[in-house]
mmCIF file of C-alpha atoms in Angstrom:
data_model
loop_
_atom_site.group_PDB
_atom_site.id
_atom_site.type_symbol
_atom_site.label_atom_id
_atom_site.label_comp_id
_atom_site.label_asym_id
_atom_site.label_seq_id
_atom_site.Cartn_x
_atom_site.Cartn_y
_atom_site.Cartn_z
ATOM 1 C CA MET A 1 17.011 -14.064 -16.460
ATOM 2 C CA PHE A 2 17.495 -11.109 -14.140
ATOM 3 C CA ASP A 3 17.275 -11.217 -10.343
ATOM 4 C CA ALA A 4 14.951 -8.380 -9.308
ATOM 5 C CA SER A 5 16.642 -8.133 -5.891
ATOM 6 C CA ASP A 6 20.233 -7.902 -7.201
ATOM 7 C CA PRO A 7 21.688 -4.451 -6.359
ATOM 8 C CA ALA A 8 23.658 -4.438 -9.630
ATOM 9 C CA PHE A 9 20.452 -5.048 -11.592
ATOM 10 C CA LEU A 10 18.585 -2.381 -9.628
ATOM 11 C CA ALA A 11 21.362 0.119 -10.310
ATOM 12 C CA ASP A 12 20.911 -0.369 -14.077
ATOM 13 C CA PRO A 13 18.278 -2.887 -15.249
ATOM 14 C CA TYR A 14 18.348 -1.833 -18.901
ATOM 15 C CA PRO A 15 21.197 -4.076 -20.190
ATOM 16 C CA ALA A 16 19.330 -7.115 -18.813
ATOM 17 C CA PHE A 17 16.159 -6.025 -20.598
ATOM 18 C CA ALA A 18 18.090 -5.532 -23.849
ATOM 19 C CA ALA A 19 19.609 -9.017 -23.603
ATOM 20 C CA LEU A 20 16.160 -10.576 -23.113
ATOM 21 C CA ARG A 21 14.766 -8.570 -26.027
ATOM 22 C CA THR A 22 17.225 -10.244 -28.403
ATOM 23 C CA GLU A 23 15.745 -13.618 -27.416
ATOM 24 C CA GLY A 24 12.070 -12.713 -27.692
ATOM 25 C CA GLU A 25 9.381 -10.184 -26.788
ATOM 26 C CA VAL A 26 7.785 -12.120 -23.910
ATOM 27 C CA HIS A 27 9.389 -14.432 -21.334
ATOM 28 C CA HIS A 28 8.213 -16.345 -18.295
ATOM 29 C CA HIS A 29 10.112 -15.139 -15.217
ATOM 30 C CA GLU A 30 10.310 -17.904 -12.631
ATOM 31 C CA GLY A 31 11.378 -15.568 -9.829
ATOM 32 C CA LEU A 32 8.496 -13.149 -10.361
ATOM 33 C CA GLY A 33 6.057 -15.942 -11.106
ATOM 34 C CA LEU A 34 4.589 -14.374 -14.236
ATOM 35 C CA ALA A 35 5.275 -13.610 -17.879
ATOM 36 C CA ILE A 36 7.008 -10.307 -18.686
ATOM 37 C CA THR A 37 7.143 -8.226 -21.862
ATOM 38 C CA VAL A 38 10.399 -6.605 -22.960
ATOM 39 C CA SER A 39 9.431 -5.016 -26.302
ATOM 40 C CA HIS A 40 7.459 -1.824 -26.888
ATOM 41 C CA ALA A 41 4.950 -3.631 -29.099
ATOM 42 C CA ALA A 42 4.259 -6.443 -26.625
ATOM 43 C CA THR A 43 4.065 -4.054 -23.682
ATOM 44 C CA GLY A 44 1.609 -1.828 -25.522
ATOM 45 C CA ALA A 45 -0.447 -4.877 -26.486
ATOM 46 C CA VAL A 46 -0.735 -5.929 -22.830
ATOM 47 C CA LEU A 47 -1.851 -2.449 -21.780
ATOM 48 C CA ARG A 48 -4.489 -2.241 -24.534
ATOM 49 C CA HIS A 49 -5.860 -5.799 -24.572
ATOM 50 C CA ARG A 50 -9.405 -6.008 -23.198
ATOM 51 C CA GLY A 51 -8.821 -9.649 -22.278
ATOM 52 C CA LEU A 52 -6.199 -8.494 -19.773
ATOM 53 C CA GLY A 53 -7.522 -6.593 -16.778
ATOM 54 C CA ARG A 54 -6.702 -5.300 -13.335
ATOM 55 C CA ILE A 55 -8.364 -8.027 -11.289
ATOM 56 C CA TRP A 56 -7.881 -7.382 -7.591
ATOM 57 C CA THR A 57 -7.186 -10.320 -5.279
ATOM 58 C CA ASP A 58 -7.253 -9.534 -1.569
ATOM 59 C CA ALA A 59 -3.994 -9.851 0.325
ATOM 60 C CA GLN A 60 -4.184 -12.775 2.732
ATOM 61 C CA PRO A 61 -5.053 -13.409 5.486
ATOM 62 C CA LEU A 62 -8.000 -11.014 5.294
ATOM 63 C CA GLU A 63 -7.946 -10.092 8.980
ATOM 64 C CA ARG A 64 -4.282 -9.091 8.721
ATOM 65 C CA PHE A 65 -4.708 -6.762 5.710
ATOM 66 C CA ALA A 66 -8.151 -5.253 6.222
ATOM 67 C CA SER A 67 -7.198 -1.634 5.469
ATOM 68 C CA PHE A 68 -4.819 -2.445 2.603
ATOM 69 C CA ASN A 69 -7.550 -4.527 0.947
ATOM 70 C CA LEU A 70 -10.198 -1.854 1.542
ATOM 71 C CA LEU A 71 -8.084 0.743 -0.280
ATOM 72 C CA HIS A 72 -7.419 -1.495 -3.279
ATOM 73 C CA ARG A 73 -10.779 -3.246 -3.511
ATOM 74 C CA ASN A 74 -12.402 0.187 -3.952
ATOM 75 C CA SER A 75 -9.677 1.720 -6.110
ATOM 76 C CA LEU A 76 -9.976 3.023 -9.650
ATOM 77 C CA LEU A 77 -6.637 1.367 -10.416
ATOM 78 C CA GLU A 78 -7.755 -2.117 -9.390
ATOM 79 C CA ASN A 79 -11.135 -2.260 -11.120
ATOM 80 C CA GLU A 80 -12.392 -2.866 -14.645
ATOM 81 C CA PRO A 81 -15.586 -1.515 -16.252
ATOM 82 C CA PRO A 82 -18.263 -0.830 -15.225
ATOM 83 C CA ALA A 83 -16.814 0.006 -11.774
ATOM 84 C CA HIS A 84 -13.700 1.565 -13.329
ATOM 85 C CA THR A 85 -15.787 3.737 -15.651
ATOM 86 C CA ARG A 86 -17.918 5.032 -12.771
ATOM 87 C CA LEU A 87 -14.933 5.785 -10.521
ATOM 88 C CA ARG A 88 -12.895 7.453 -13.272
ATOM 89 C CA ARG A 89 -15.812 9.621 -14.404
ATOM 90 C CA VAL A 90 -16.031 11.202 -10.950
ATOM 91 C CA ILE A 91 -12.441 12.497 -10.977
ATOM 92 C CA ALA A 92 -11.627 12.841 -14.679
ATOM 93 C CA GLY A 93 -12.748 16.466 -14.864
ATOM 94 C CA GLU A 94 -10.518 17.471 -11.972
ATOM 95 C CA PHE A 95 -7.423 16.377 -13.917
ATOM 96 C CA GLY A 96 -8.414 17.392 -17.444
ATOM 97 C CA ARG A 97 -5.710 19.104 -19.480
ATOM 98 C CA GLY A 98 -7.457 22.488 -19.519
ATOM 99 C CA HIS A 99 -8.062 22.509 -15.769
ATOM 100 C CA VAL A 100 -4.496 21.434 -15.015
ATOM 101 C CA GLN A 101 -3.013 24.115 -17.265
ATOM 102 C CA ARG A 102 -4.695 26.733 -15.082
ATOM 103 C CA LEU A 103 -2.706 25.345 -12.145
ATOM 104 C CA ARG A 104 0.659 26.134 -13.789
ATOM 105 C CA PRO A 105 1.223 29.469 -11.977
ATOM 106 C CA MET A 106 0.498 27.908 -8.565
ATOM 107 C CA VAL A 107 2.788 24.941 -9.230
ATOM 108 C CA ALA A 108 5.526 27.236 -10.548
ATOM 109 C CA ARG A 109 5.375 29.380 -7.376
ATOM 110 C CA LEU A 110 5.686 26.314 -5.149
ATOM 111 C CA ALA A 111 8.592 24.936 -7.172
ATOM 112 C CA SER A 112 10.395 28.281 -7.170
ATOM 113 C CA ALA A 113 10.055 28.666 -3.404
ATOM 114 C CA MET A 114 11.355 25.139 -2.809
ATOM 115 C CA VAL A 115 14.336 25.662 -5.118
ATOM 116 C CA ASP A 116 15.112 28.875 -3.210
ATOM 117 C CA THR A 117 15.163 26.803 -0.009
ATOM 118 C CA LEU A 118 17.416 24.260 -1.708
ATOM 119 C CA ALA A 119 19.775 27.037 -2.819
ATOM 120 C CA ASP A 120 19.865 28.503 0.696
ATOM 121 C CA LYS A 121 20.657 25.088 2.178
ATOM 122 C CA ILE A 122 23.512 24.578 -0.302
ATOM 123 C CA ALA A 123 24.876 28.049 0.466
ATOM 124 C CA ALA A 124 24.763 27.379 4.214
ATOM 125 C CA ASP A 125 25.955 23.757 4.314
ATOM 126 C CA GLY A 126 27.761 23.198 1.020
ATOM 127 C CA SER A 127 25.255 20.606 -0.206
ATOM 128 C CA ALA A 128 21.626 19.577 0.162
ATOM 129 C CA ASP A 129 19.274 16.702 -0.689
ATOM 130 C CA LEU A 130 17.228 17.571 -3.780
ATOM 131 C CA LEU A 131 14.775 14.762 -3.006
ATOM 132 C CA GLU A 132 14.065 16.046 0.502
ATOM 133 C CA LEU A 133 13.713 19.709 -0.410
ATOM 134 C CA LEU A 134 12.066 19.580 -3.854
ATOM 135 C CA ALA A 135 11.178 16.234 -5.427
ATOM 136 C CA GLN A 136 9.320 14.897 -2.366
ATOM 137 C CA PRO A 137 7.472 18.000 -1.114
ATOM 138 C CA LEU A 138 6.406 19.517 -4.465
ATOM 139 C CA PRO A 139 3.903 16.881 -5.674
ATOM 140 C CA VAL A 140 2.579 16.394 -2.136
ATOM 141 C CA ALA A 141 1.999 20.140 -1.702
ATOM 142 C CA VAL A 142 0.187 20.331 -5.048
ATOM 143 C CA ILE A 143 -2.101 17.335 -4.521
ATOM 144 C CA ALA A 144 -2.802 18.345 -0.903
ATOM 145 C CA GLU A 145 -3.845 21.781 -2.153
ATOM 146 C CA LEU A 146 -6.175 20.229 -4.727
ATOM 147 C CA LEU A 147 -7.664 17.765 -2.243
ATOM 148 C CA GLY A 148 -8.109 20.421 0.423
ATOM 149 C CA ILE A 149 -5.742 18.761 2.913
ATOM 150 C CA PRO A 150 -3.363 20.748 5.177
ATOM 151 C CA ALA A 151 0.107 21.024 3.648
ATOM 152 C CA ASP A 152 1.647 20.380 7.090
ATOM 153 C CA ASP A 153 0.335 16.810 6.907
ATOM 154 C CA GLY A 154 2.549 16.134 3.883
ATOM 155 C CA PRO A 155 5.298 14.200 5.708
ATOM 156 C CA HIS A 156 2.749 11.739 7.095
ATOM 157 C CA LEU A 157 1.256 11.205 3.634
ATOM 158 C CA VAL A 158 4.705 10.534 2.143
ATOM 159 C CA ALA A 159 5.623 8.034 4.866
ATOM 160 C CA TRP A 160 2.328 6.169 4.490
ATOM 161 C CA SER A 161 2.587 6.119 0.703
ATOM 162 C CA ASN A 162 6.171 4.828 0.772
ATOM 163 C CA ALA A 163 5.179 1.983 3.098
ATOM 164 C CA ILE A 164 2.069 0.990 1.132
ATOM 165 C CA VAL A 165 3.717 0.851 -2.303
ATOM 166 C CA LYS A 166 6.286 -1.627 -1.029
ATOM 167 C CA MET A 167 3.466 -4.189 -1.174
ATOM 168 C CA TYR A 168 3.683 -3.994 -4.971
ATOM 169 C CA GLU A 169 7.174 -5.493 -4.872
ATOM 170 C CA PHE A 170 8.024 -9.189 -5.062
ATOM 171 C CA GLY A 171 9.282 -11.294 -2.145
ATOM 172 C CA LEU A 172 8.498 -8.683 0.505
ATOM 173 C CA PRO A 173 9.434 -9.724 4.091
ATOM 174 C CA ALA A 174 6.696 -10.074 6.706
ATOM 175 C CA GLU A 175 7.679 -6.943 8.627
ATOM 176 C CA ALA A 176 7.377 -4.776 5.511
ATOM 177 C CA ARG A 177 3.946 -6.259 4.762
ATOM 178 C CA ASP A 178 2.852 -5.454 8.314
ATOM 179 C CA ALA A 179 4.197 -1.922 7.924
ATOM 180 C CA ALA A 180 2.172 -1.519 4.706
ATOM 181 C CA GLU A 181 -1.020 -2.565 6.489
ATOM 182 C CA GLN A 182 -0.335 -0.203 9.401
ATOM 183 C CA ALA A 183 0.279 2.650 6.957
ATOM 184 C CA ALA A 184 -2.945 1.798 5.131
ATOM 185 C CA ALA A 185 -4.870 1.774 8.429
ATOM 186 C CA ASP A 186 -3.401 5.170 9.370
ATOM 187 C CA PHE A 187 -4.202 6.573 5.921
ATOM 188 C CA VAL A 188 -7.794 5.297 6.087
ATOM 189 C CA ALA A 189 -8.296 6.778 9.572
ATOM 190 C CA TYR A 190 -6.806 10.104 8.439
ATOM 191 C CA LEU A 191 -9.017 10.371 5.329
ATOM 192 C CA ARG A 192 -12.135 9.364 7.265
ATOM 193 C CA SER A 193 -11.452 12.207 9.694
ATOM 194 C CA VAL A 194 -11.086 14.599 6.742
ATOM 195 C CA VAL A 195 -14.276 13.332 5.097
ATOM 196 C CA THR A 196 -16.368 13.577 8.269
ATOM 197 C CA GLY A 197 -15.027 17.036 9.088
ATOM 198 C CA GLU A 198 -15.403 19.973 6.741
ATOM 199 C CA PRO A 199 -13.730 18.733 3.562
ATOM 200 C CA GLY A 200 -12.721 21.088 0.791
ATOM 201 C CA GLY A 201 -11.288 20.774 -2.695
ATOM 202 C CA ILE A 202 -11.625 17.468 -4.523
ATOM 203 C CA VAL A 203 -12.484 15.605 -1.309
ATOM 204 C CA ALA A 204 -15.639 17.721 -0.978
ATOM 205 C CA ASP A 205 -16.511 16.849 -4.580
ATOM 206 C CA LEU A 206 -15.966 13.156 -3.879
ATOM 207 C CA VAL A 207 -18.205 13.286 -0.802
ATOM 208 C CA ALA A 208 -20.941 14.960 -2.853
ATOM 209 C CA SER A 209 -20.636 12.384 -5.651
ATOM 210 C CA GLU A 210 -22.216 8.974 -6.088
ATOM 211 C CA LEU A 211 -19.250 7.201 -4.482
ATOM 212 C CA THR A 212 -19.668 5.098 -1.345
ATOM 213 C CA PRO A 213 -17.801 6.205 1.802
ATOM 214 C CA ASP A 214 -15.147 3.514 1.244
ATOM 215 C CA GLU A 215 -14.762 4.577 -2.403
ATOM 216 C CA VAL A 216 -14.314 8.206 -1.354
ATOM 217 C CA VAL A 217 -11.493 7.232 1.011
ATOM 218 C CA ALA A 218 -9.866 4.848 -1.480
ATOM 219 C CA THR A 219 -10.030 7.407 -4.305
ATOM 220 C CA ALA A 220 -8.528 10.178 -2.181
ATOM 221 C CA VAL A 221 -5.723 7.885 -1.018
ATOM 222 C CA LEU A 222 -5.042 6.774 -4.605
ATOM 223 C CA LEU A 223 -4.802 10.404 -5.756
ATOM 224 C CA LEU A 224 -2.404 11.240 -2.941
ATOM 225 C CA MET A 225 -0.232 8.165 -3.543
ATOM 226 C CA ALA A 226 -0.212 8.260 -7.335
ATOM 227 C CA GLY A 227 0.157 12.028 -7.309
ATOM 228 C CA HIS A 228 3.294 11.648 -5.232
ATOM 229 C CA GLU A 229 5.074 8.447 -6.274
ATOM 230 C CA ALA A 230 5.315 9.012 -10.028
ATOM 231 C CA THR A 231 6.337 12.657 -9.896
ATOM 232 C CA VAL A 232 8.915 12.381 -7.122
ATOM 233 C CA ASN A 233 10.647 9.539 -8.944
ATOM 234 C CA VAL A 234 10.650 11.233 -12.350
ATOM 235 C CA ILE A 235 12.194 14.351 -10.781
ATOM 236 C CA GLY A 236 14.727 12.299 -8.792
ATOM 237 C CA ASN A 237 15.662 9.827 -11.548
ATOM 238 C CA GLY A 238 15.539 12.597 -14.132
ATOM 239 C CA MET A 239 17.803 15.020 -12.312
ATOM 240 C CA LEU A 240 20.291 12.225 -11.667
ATOM 241 C CA ALA A 241 20.266 11.486 -15.401
ATOM 242 C CA LEU A 242 20.709 15.154 -16.327
ATOM 243 C CA LEU A 243 23.521 15.742 -13.855
ATOM 244 C CA THR A 244 25.373 12.658 -15.104
ATOM 245 C CA HIS A 245 24.776 13.696 -18.734
ATOM 246 C CA ARG A 246 26.091 17.217 -18.282
ATOM 247 C CA THR A 247 25.664 18.371 -21.865
ATOM 248 C CA GLN A 248 21.917 17.717 -21.651
ATOM 249 C CA TRP A 249 21.612 19.720 -18.417
ATOM 250 C CA GLU A 250 23.459 22.620 -20.009
ATOM 251 C CA ARG A 251 21.372 22.267 -23.167
ATOM 252 C CA LEU A 252 18.182 22.637 -21.110
ATOM 253 C CA GLY A 253 19.544 25.708 -19.345
ATOM 254 C CA SER A 254 20.413 27.414 -22.618
ATOM 255 C CA ASP A 255 17.167 26.530 -24.435
ATOM 256 C CA PRO A 256 13.977 26.670 -22.312
ATOM 257 C CA THR A 257 11.891 25.687 -25.367
ATOM 258 C CA LEU A 258 13.137 22.131 -24.756
ATOM 259 C CA LEU A 259 11.339 21.956 -21.394
ATOM 260 C CA ASP A 260 8.322 19.938 -22.546
ATOM 261 C CA SER A 261 10.352 17.446 -24.590
ATOM 262 C CA ALA A 262 12.788 17.136 -21.672
ATOM 263 C CA VAL A 263 9.922 16.084 -19.395
ATOM 264 C CA GLU A 264 8.917 13.309 -21.814
ATOM 265 C CA GLU A 265 12.508 12.135 -22.216
ATOM 266 C CA LEU A 266 13.079 11.895 -18.463
ATOM 267 C CA ILE A 267 9.906 9.816 -18.091
ATOM 268 C CA ARG A 268 11.181 7.518 -20.863
ATOM 269 C CA PHE A 269 14.846 7.313 -19.950
ATOM 270 C CA ASP A 270 14.455 5.940 -16.415
ATOM 271 C CA ALA A 271 10.838 4.938 -15.876
ATOM 272 C CA PRO A 272 9.461 5.524 -12.340
ATOM 273 C CA LEU A 273 7.097 2.540 -12.708
ATOM 274 C CA GLN A 274 8.923 -0.438 -14.175
ATOM 275 C CA LEU A 275 6.218 -3.103 -14.130
ATOM 276 C CA PHE A 276 2.415 -2.997 -14.392
ATOM 277 C CA GLU A 277 0.570 -6.293 -13.846
ATOM 278 C CA ARG A 278 -2.492 -7.484 -15.724
ATOM 279 C CA THR A 279 -4.533 -10.693 -15.298
ATOM 280 C CA ALA A 280 -6.024 -12.645 -18.200
ATOM 281 C CA THR A 281 -9.825 -12.810 -18.059
ATOM 282 C CA GLU A 282 -9.719 -15.154 -21.069
ATOM 283 C CA ASP A 283 -6.985 -17.005 -22.955
ATOM 284 C CA VAL A 284 -4.802 -14.337 -24.583
ATOM 285 C CA GLU A 285 -1.834 -14.385 -26.949
ATOM 286 C CA ILE A 286 0.794 -11.619 -26.773
ATOM 287 C CA ALA A 287 3.581 -11.687 -29.386
ATOM 288 C CA GLY A 288 3.059 -15.446 -29.783
ATOM 289 C CA PHE A 289 3.137 -16.108 -26.027
ATOM 290 C CA ARG A 290 -0.006 -17.691 -24.568
ATOM 291 C CA VAL A 291 -1.368 -16.297 -21.304
ATOM 292 C CA ALA A 292 -4.071 -18.614 -19.950
ATOM 293 C CA ARG A 293 -7.162 -17.302 -18.215
ATOM 294 C CA GLY A 294 -6.319 -16.422 -14.603
ATOM 295 C CA GLU A 295 -2.581 -16.038 -15.248
ATOM 296 C CA LYS A 296 -0.718 -12.763 -14.815
ATOM 297 C CA ILE A 297 1.549 -10.907 -17.201
ATOM 298 C CA GLY A 298 3.781 -7.953 -16.363
ATOM 299 C CA ALA A 299 4.161 -5.077 -18.798
ATOM 300 C CA LEU A 300 7.780 -3.927 -18.357
ATOM 301 C CA LEU A 301 7.438 -0.206 -19.027
ATOM 302 C CA GLY A 302 11.154 0.400 -18.497
ATOM 303 C CA ALA A 303 12.077 -2.241 -21.071
ATOM 304 C CA ALA A 304 9.587 -0.850 -23.594
ATOM 305 C CA ALA A 305 11.185 2.582 -23.187
ATOM 306 C CA ARG A 306 14.563 1.291 -24.445
ATOM 307 C CA ASP A 307 13.293 -0.648 -27.491
ATOM 308 C CA PRO A 308 15.491 0.274 -30.485
ATOM 309 C CA LYS A 309 12.651 -0.544 -32.887
ATOM 310 C CA VAL A 310 10.817 2.517 -31.541
ATOM 311 C CA PHE A 311 13.539 4.784 -30.139
ATOM 312 C CA GLU A 312 16.683 5.673 -32.063
ATOM 313 C CA ALA A 313 19.738 5.267 -29.810
ATOM 314 C CA PRO A 314 17.467 4.326 -26.865
ATOM 315 C CA ASP A 315 20.248 4.348 -24.263
ATOM 316 C CA VAL A 316 21.128 7.957 -25.108
ATOM 317 C CA LEU A 317 19.528 10.762 -23.089
ATOM 318 C CA ASP A 318 18.231 13.320 -25.609
ATOM 319 C CA ILE A 319 16.003 16.042 -24.146
ATOM 320 C CA GLY A 320 15.011 17.135 -27.644
ATOM 321 C CA ARG A 321 13.817 13.642 -28.645
ATOM 322 C CA SER A 322 10.753 13.760 -30.887
ATOM 323 C CA PRO A 323 8.600 11.805 -31.339
ATOM 324 C CA ASN A 324 8.745 10.105 -27.951
ATOM 325 C CA ALA A 325 6.217 7.301 -27.723
ATOM 326 C CA HIS A 326 7.087 6.166 -24.198
ATOM 327 C CA LEU A 327 4.552 4.211 -22.143
ATOM 328 C CA GLY A 328 5.506 5.754 -18.808
ATOM 329 C CA PHE A 329 1.919 6.695 -17.949
ATOM 330 C CA GLY A 330 0.405 3.503 -19.349
ATOM 331 C CA MET A 331 -2.115 3.070 -22.163
ATOM 332 C CA GLY A 332 -5.755 2.170 -22.578
ATOM 333 C CA ILE A 333 -8.414 2.654 -19.928
ATOM 334 C CA HIS A 334 -5.835 2.635 -17.120
ATOM 335 C CA TYR A 335 -3.826 5.502 -18.621
ATOM 336 C CA CYS A 336 -2.757 7.659 -15.666
ATOM 337 C CA VAL A 337 -5.498 10.186 -14.981
ATOM 338 C CA GLY A 338 -2.981 12.482 -13.289
ATOM 339 C CA ALA A 339 -0.498 12.525 -16.191
ATOM 340 C CA PRO A 340 -1.226 16.163 -17.184
ATOM 341 C CA LEU A 341 -0.611 17.332 -13.604
ATOM 342 C CA ALA A 342 2.578 15.265 -13.276
ATOM 343 C CA ARG A 343 3.922 16.864 -16.457
ATOM 344 C CA VAL A 344 3.222 20.357 -15.103
ATOM 345 C CA GLU A 345 4.991 19.550 -11.814
ATOM 346 C CA ILE A 346 8.061 18.032 -13.481
ATOM 347 C CA ALA A 347 8.326 20.983 -15.875
ATOM 348 C CA ALA A 348 8.036 23.467 -12.994
ATOM 349 C CA ALA A 349 10.816 21.711 -11.059
ATOM 350 C CA LEU A 350 13.145 21.578 -14.079
ATOM 351 C CA SER A 351 12.474 25.210 -14.962
ATOM 352 C CA ALA A 352 13.116 26.472 -11.434
ATOM 353 C CA LEU A 353 16.295 24.404 -11.055
ATOM 354 C CA SER A 354 17.811 25.304 -14.437
ATOM 355 C CA THR A 355 17.041 29.007 -13.915
ATOM 356 C CA ARG A 356 18.037 29.387 -10.263
ATOM 357 C CA LEU A 357 20.846 26.790 -10.056
ATOM 358 C CA PRO A 358 22.410 26.324 -13.503
ATOM 359 C CA GLY A 359 25.666 25.198 -11.868
ATOM 360 C CA LEU A 360 23.990 22.343 -9.997
ATOM 361 C CA ARG A 361 26.151 19.224 -9.598
ATOM 362 C CA LEU A 362 26.100 15.958 -7.681
ATOM 363 C CA ALA A 363 27.601 16.264 -4.204
ATOM 364 C CA GLY A 364 27.983 12.550 -3.576
ATOM 365 C CA GLU A 365 26.644 9.146 -4.488
ATOM 366 C CA PRO A 366 22.823 9.054 -4.502
ATOM 367 C CA GLU A 367 21.147 6.300 -2.491
ATOM 368 C CA ARG A 368 18.745 4.184 -4.526
ATOM 369 C CA ARG A 369 15.562 2.612 -3.179
ATOM 370 C CA PRO A 370 16.101 -1.180 -3.081
ATOM 371 C CA GLU A 371 12.909 -1.959 -4.994
ATOM 372 C CA PHE A 372 12.260 -2.976 -8.596
ATOM 373 C CA VAL A 373 8.634 -2.149 -9.451
ATOM 374 C CA ILE A 374 8.717 1.426 -8.130
ATOM 375 C CA ARG A 375 12.066 2.782 -9.313
ATOM 376 C CA GLY A 376 13.472 5.769 -7.474
ATOM 377 C CA LEU A 377 16.034 7.253 -5.136
ATOM 378 C CA ARG A 378 16.162 7.728 -1.377
ATOM 379 C CA THR A 379 18.597 10.647 -1.556
ATOM 380 C CA LEU A 380 20.056 12.913 -4.233
ATOM 381 C CA PRO A 381 22.809 15.096 -2.720
ATOM 382 C CA VAL A 382 23.601 18.170 -4.827
ATOM 383 C CA THR A 383 25.828 21.218 -4.707
ATOM 384 C CA VAL A 384 26.870 24.045 -7.061
#
C-alpha cells in the first residue's frame, strides 16, 4: 500500500495505483483510515451512489476551528439534499454553459495579457515562473471579476485558499491546522466586509437570495477557493506534462482545433484533485467491498483516470484523445458547478501560451506541493 507522504509517491502516484488495481477495485488503506477505489467503475459508483454522501463533521475542538467549521458547515460541497439543492440552485445559473461561454473574450484578454507579462519576464531575466505569472493569477482574476471583488485582493485570496485546503490532507501537523483556521477567519472577515459594503457581481446576487448571512459568506469563499485551486493545478500540472511530452506541445501549437480535447486530456492525465471522500449513510457495497453506515470511502479520481479498461494506453499523454470519460470534475449531484468556467480558463491559457510562446521550455526542476489530495506545483520555471 502506498505512503501518501512519500516524496517518491507524490512525484508519480500512478504506478502505485496501477499495482493496486491488479489486486482489486477497492482496498482499505490503514494509513488514510478509509477504503479507497482504484478503478474507474468503482470510483464512478462511489460518486453516484445516493447511500454515500458528503456528511460534514466539525473539526475539533470547536472553539479552535470556529471559522473553518462555519465555512464548511454552510457549504454547498459539504451538504446533501435538501440543503445542497437549495444552495446549488442559487448559483447554478451563474455558471451555466451558455453564460460562461459569453465570458470567453474577457478570459482570453486576461490570459493574453498575463502571457505577455510572462514573455517580458523571460526576455528580461532568462526565465520566469509560469505558476506565479499565469496559472495562479488567471483564475483568481476571473472569479474576482465575477464576484465583484477587487483584483488587487487576489494575493490574499490565494494565500488563504492555499492554507485552508491543507486541512483536506491526512496527518496534518498542528501548526498547519492552526494556519488553516487563521486563514478561514481572515477569509470570513474579508467576505463579511464585502457583503456589508456595496457588493457587486455574484456576491450581490447571493445577498439578495434566500441564503443566510453565513451561507452567503461560505458560498462566496467556496467559489473563490474552488475557482482557484482546480484551475491553477490543471494549468500547472498540464503545462509540465506538455513540456515533458514535447511532441504533444508541438502538436497543440500546429493544430488549434485540438484545444478542447487537450483541456480534457490534461485534466485526466494528472488530476488536480486526487481523492474525494464520501460517508455511508447506510450499508453500501462498492465492487464487492462493504462500506458500513458511518464509514468513509475515498474516490481516487487520479487512479480512475489511468484505468486501462476505460482509457487506451492510459499512461500516454494524447491531446487528441476521444472519448475521454475522466472523472476530474466529479459525478452526480456534487459535479463541479464551475467546470464550464474552468475549461474556458484552461483553454485560454493554453491558447495564449502556444500562440505567443511556441518555443516554451522548462528552465529548471519544478517544485511540487508536498500534499496528496490536492495535487499541484509550487513553481514551474520556464524559458524559451
